[in-house]
mmCIF file of C-alpha atoms and ligand atoms in Angstrom:
data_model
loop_
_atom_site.group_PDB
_atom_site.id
_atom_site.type_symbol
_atom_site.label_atom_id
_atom_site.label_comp_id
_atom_site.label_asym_id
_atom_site.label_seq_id
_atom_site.Cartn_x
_atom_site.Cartn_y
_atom_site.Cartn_z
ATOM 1 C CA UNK A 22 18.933 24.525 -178.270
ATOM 2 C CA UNK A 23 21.881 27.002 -177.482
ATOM 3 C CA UNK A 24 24.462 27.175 -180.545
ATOM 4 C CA UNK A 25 27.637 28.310 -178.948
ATOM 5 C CA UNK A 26 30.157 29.780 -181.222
ATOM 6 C CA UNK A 27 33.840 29.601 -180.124
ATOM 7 C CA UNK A 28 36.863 30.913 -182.284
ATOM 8 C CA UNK A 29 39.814 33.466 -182.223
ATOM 9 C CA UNK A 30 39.428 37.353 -182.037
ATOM 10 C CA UNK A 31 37.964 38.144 -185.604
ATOM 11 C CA UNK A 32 37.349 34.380 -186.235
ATOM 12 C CA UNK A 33 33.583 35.742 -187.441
ATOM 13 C CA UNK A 34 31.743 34.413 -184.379
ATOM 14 C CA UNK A 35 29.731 37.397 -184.902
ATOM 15 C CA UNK A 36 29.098 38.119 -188.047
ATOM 16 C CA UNK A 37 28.223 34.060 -188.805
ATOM 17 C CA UNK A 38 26.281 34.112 -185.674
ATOM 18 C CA UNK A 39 24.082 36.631 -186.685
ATOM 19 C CA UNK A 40 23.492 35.253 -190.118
ATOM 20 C CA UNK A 41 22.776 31.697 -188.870
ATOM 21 C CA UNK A 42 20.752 33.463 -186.143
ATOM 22 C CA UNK A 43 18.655 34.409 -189.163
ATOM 23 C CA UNK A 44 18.213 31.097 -191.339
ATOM 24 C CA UNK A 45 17.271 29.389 -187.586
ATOM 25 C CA UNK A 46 14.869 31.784 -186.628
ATOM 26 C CA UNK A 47 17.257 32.056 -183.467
ATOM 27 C CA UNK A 48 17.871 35.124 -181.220
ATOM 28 C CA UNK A 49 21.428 35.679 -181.446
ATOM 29 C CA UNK A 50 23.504 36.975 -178.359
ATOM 30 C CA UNK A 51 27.017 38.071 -178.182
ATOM 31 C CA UNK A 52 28.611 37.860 -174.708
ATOM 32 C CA UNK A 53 30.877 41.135 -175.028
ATOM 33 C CA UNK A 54 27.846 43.421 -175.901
ATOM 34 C CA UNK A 55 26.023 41.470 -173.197
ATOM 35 C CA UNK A 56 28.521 42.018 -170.704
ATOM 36 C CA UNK A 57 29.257 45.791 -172.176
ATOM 37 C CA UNK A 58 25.348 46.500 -171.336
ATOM 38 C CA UNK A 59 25.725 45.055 -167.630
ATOM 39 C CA UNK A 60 29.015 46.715 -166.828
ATOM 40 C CA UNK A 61 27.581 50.015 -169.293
ATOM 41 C CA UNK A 62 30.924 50.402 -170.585
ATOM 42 C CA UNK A 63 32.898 48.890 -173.796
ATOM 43 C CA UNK A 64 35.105 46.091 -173.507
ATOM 44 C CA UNK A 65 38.176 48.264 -173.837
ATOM 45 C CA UNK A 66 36.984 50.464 -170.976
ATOM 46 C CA UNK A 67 36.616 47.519 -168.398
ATOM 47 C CA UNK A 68 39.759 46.411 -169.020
ATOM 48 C CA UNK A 69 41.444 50.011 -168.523
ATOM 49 C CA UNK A 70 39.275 50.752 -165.529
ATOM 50 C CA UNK A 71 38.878 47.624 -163.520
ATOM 51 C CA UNK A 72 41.592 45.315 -165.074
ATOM 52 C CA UNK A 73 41.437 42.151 -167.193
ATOM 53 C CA UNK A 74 41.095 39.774 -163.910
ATOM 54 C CA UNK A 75 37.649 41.569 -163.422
ATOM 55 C CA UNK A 76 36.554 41.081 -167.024
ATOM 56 C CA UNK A 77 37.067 37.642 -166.938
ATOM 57 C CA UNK A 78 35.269 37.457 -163.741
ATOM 58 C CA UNK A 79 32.397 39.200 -165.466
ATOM 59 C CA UNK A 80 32.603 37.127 -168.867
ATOM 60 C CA UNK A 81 32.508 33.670 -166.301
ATOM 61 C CA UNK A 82 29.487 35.227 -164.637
ATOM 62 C CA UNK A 83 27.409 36.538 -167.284
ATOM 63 C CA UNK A 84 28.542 33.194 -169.231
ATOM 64 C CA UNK A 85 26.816 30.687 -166.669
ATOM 65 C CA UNK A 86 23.809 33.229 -167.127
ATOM 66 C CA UNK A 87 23.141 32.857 -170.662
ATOM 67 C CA UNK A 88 23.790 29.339 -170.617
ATOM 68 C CA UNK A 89 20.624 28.544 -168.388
ATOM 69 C CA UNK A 90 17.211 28.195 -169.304
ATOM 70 C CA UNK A 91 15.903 26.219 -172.261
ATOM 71 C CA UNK A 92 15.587 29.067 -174.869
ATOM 72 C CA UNK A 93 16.832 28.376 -178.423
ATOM 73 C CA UNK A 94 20.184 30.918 -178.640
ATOM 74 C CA UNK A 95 23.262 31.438 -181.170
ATOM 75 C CA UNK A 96 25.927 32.888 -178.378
ATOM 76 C CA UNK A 97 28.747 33.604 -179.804
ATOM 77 C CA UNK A 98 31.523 34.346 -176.796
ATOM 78 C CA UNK A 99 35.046 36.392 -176.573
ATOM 79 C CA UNK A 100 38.293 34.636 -177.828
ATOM 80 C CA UNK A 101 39.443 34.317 -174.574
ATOM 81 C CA UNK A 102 35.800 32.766 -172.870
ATOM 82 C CA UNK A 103 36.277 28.918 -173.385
ATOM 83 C CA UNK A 104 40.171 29.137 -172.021
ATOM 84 C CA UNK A 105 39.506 30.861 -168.643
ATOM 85 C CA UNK A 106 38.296 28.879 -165.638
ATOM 86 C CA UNK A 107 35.775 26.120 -166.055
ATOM 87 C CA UNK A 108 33.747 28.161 -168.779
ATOM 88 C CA UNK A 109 34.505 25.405 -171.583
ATOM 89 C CA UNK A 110 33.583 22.425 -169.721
ATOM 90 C CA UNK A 111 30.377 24.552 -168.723
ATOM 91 C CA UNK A 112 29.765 24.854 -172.196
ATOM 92 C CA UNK A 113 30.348 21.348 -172.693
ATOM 93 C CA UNK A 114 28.330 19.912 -170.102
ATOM 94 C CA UNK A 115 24.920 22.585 -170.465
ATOM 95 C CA UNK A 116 22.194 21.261 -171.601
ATOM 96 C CA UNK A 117 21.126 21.049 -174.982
ATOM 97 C CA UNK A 118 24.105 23.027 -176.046
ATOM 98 C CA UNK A 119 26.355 22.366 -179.129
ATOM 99 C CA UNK A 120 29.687 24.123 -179.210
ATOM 100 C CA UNK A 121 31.230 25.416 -182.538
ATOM 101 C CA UNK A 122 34.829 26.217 -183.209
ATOM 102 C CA UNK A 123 35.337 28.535 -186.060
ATOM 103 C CA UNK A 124 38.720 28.154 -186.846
ATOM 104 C CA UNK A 125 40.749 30.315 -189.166
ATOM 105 C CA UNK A 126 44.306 30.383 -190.132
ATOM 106 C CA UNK A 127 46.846 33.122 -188.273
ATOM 107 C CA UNK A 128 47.507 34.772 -191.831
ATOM 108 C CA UNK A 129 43.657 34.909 -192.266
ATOM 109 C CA UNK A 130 43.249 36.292 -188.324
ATOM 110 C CA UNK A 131 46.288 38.555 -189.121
ATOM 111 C CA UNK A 132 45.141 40.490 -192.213
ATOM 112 C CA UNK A 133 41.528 40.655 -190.121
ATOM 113 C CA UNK A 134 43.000 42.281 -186.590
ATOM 114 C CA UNK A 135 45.450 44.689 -188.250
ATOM 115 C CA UNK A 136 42.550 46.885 -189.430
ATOM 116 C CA UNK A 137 40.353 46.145 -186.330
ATOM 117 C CA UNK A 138 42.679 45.974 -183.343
ATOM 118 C CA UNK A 139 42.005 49.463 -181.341
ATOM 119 C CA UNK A 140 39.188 47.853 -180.061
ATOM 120 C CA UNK A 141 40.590 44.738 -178.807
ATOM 121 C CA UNK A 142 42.596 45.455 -175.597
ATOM 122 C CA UNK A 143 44.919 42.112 -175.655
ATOM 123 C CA UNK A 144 46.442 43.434 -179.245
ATOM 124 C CA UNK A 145 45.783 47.102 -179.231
ATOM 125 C CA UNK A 146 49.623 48.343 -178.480
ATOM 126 C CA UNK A 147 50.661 45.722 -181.420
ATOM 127 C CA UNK A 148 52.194 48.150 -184.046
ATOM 128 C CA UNK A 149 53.660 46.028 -187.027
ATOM 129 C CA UNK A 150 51.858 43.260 -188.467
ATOM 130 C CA UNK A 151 54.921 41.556 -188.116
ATOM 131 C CA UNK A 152 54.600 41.026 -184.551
ATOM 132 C CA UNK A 153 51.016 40.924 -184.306
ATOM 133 C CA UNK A 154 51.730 37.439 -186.532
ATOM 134 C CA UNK A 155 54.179 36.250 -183.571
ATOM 135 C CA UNK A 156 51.320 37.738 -180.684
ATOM 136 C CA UNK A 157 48.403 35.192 -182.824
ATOM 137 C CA UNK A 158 50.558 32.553 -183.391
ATOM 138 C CA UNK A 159 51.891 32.013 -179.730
ATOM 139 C CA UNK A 160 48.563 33.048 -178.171
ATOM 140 C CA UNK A 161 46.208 31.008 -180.268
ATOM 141 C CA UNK A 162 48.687 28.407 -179.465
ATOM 142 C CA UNK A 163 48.016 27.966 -176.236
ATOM 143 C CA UNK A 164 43.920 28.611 -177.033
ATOM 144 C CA UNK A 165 43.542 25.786 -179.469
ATOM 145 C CA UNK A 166 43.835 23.261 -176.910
ATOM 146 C CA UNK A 167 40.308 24.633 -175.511
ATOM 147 C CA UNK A 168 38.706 25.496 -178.586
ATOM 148 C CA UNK A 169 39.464 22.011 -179.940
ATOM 149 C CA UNK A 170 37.356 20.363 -177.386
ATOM 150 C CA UNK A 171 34.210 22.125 -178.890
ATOM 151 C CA UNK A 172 31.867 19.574 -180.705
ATOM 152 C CA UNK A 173 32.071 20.670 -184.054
ATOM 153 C CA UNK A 174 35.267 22.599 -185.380
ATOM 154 C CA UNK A 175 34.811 24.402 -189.171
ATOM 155 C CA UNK A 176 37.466 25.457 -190.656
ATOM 156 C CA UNK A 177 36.472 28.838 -192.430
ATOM 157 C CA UNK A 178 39.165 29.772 -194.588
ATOM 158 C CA UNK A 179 38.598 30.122 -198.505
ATOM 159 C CA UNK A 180 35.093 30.247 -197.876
ATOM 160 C CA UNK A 181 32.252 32.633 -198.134
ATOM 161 C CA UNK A 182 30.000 33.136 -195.564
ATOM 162 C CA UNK A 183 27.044 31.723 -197.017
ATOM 163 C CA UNK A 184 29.206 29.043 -197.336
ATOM 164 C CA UNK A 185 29.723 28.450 -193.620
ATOM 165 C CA UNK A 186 26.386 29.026 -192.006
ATOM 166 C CA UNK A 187 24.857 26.816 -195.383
ATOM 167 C CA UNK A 188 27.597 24.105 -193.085
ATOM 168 C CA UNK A 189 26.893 24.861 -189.477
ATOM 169 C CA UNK A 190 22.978 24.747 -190.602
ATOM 170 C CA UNK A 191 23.290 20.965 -192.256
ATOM 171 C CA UNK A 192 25.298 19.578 -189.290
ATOM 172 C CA UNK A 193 22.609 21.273 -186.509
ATOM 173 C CA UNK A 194 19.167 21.338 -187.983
HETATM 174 C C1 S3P B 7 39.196 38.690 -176.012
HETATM 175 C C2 S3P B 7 38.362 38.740 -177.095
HETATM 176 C C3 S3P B 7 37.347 39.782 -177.268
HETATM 177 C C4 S3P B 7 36.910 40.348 -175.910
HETATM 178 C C5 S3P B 7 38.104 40.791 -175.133
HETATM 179 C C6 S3P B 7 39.107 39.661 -174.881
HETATM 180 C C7 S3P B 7 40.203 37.609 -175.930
HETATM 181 O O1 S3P B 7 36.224 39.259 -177.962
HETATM 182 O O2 S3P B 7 36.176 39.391 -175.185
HETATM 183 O O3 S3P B 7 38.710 41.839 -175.844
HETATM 184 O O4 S3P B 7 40.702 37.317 -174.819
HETATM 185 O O5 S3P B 7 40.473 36.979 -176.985
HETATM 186 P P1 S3P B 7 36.214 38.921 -179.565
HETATM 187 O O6 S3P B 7 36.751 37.527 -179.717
HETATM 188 O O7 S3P B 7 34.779 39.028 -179.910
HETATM 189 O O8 S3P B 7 37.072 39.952 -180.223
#
């Protein structure tokens, strides 16, 4: 089975993935550093270099990739993967492929991306935390309608990790 994890910048797609990775005896995969091996530069780089419409070109590419074969994965993908293209309905319709929404609250996302934003190209120029709370809530506004078609939706807030993957691990396995 492929475990697809979905969610906002700093939603924890990683950090969850790689723990439920663990308790499922999973390999775990994470489409940025995936695509940062193929294109041998970060993220950040692409983007500055060869623009966002080539990332997302990349991410679609390297997406359709992963999601063949019949290997047992956790992917976790890029906040902006399921809402570009057709890359959530390919999600959707893979086989033997559950998607998972992590979802966390804009105060929770907020208080996360402040401290870890010079990485992350969409928010990086974002100064005051005042409008990086305006930037989340208008962009995950218009993401949400994506991210709510995954299968199963979790909402993560107030809980601890161990917590979460203990959830995601009862509704898969
Ligand atoms: C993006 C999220 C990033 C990365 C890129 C664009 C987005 O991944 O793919 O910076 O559009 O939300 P994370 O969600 O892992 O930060």
């Amino acid at each position: 089975m492929k475990i697809i994890l979905i969610g906002y910048m700093a939603s924890g797609k990683s950090t969850l993935g790689k723990k439920l990775a663990k308790k499922a005896n999973y390999d775990f995969l994470d489409l940025d550093d995936f695509i940062e091996k193929k294109e041998n530069a970060s993220v950040s780089e692409v983007f500055k270099t060869k623009g966002e419409i080539y990332f997302r070109k990349q991410e679609a590419f390297y997406l359709k990739e992963l999601l063949k074969g019949d290997n047992n994965i956790i992917l976790s993908v890029g906040g902006g993967t399921p809402c570009y293209g057709d890359n959530m309905d390919l999600i959707l319709n893979a086989n033997n492929v559950k998607s998972i929404y992590l979802k966390a609250s804009i105060p929770t996302l907020v208080s996360k991306l402040i401290k870890k934003k010079s990485k992350r190209p969409l928010i990086a120029h974002i100064e005051s935390e005042e409008e990086l709370t305006e930037f989340i809530g208008k962009h995950l506004f218009e993401r949400v309608q994506f991210y709510n078609n995954a299968e199963i939706k979790i909402t993560t807030d107030g809980k601890t990790k161990k917590d979460i993957v203990k959830e995601i691990f009862s509704l898969l396995f």
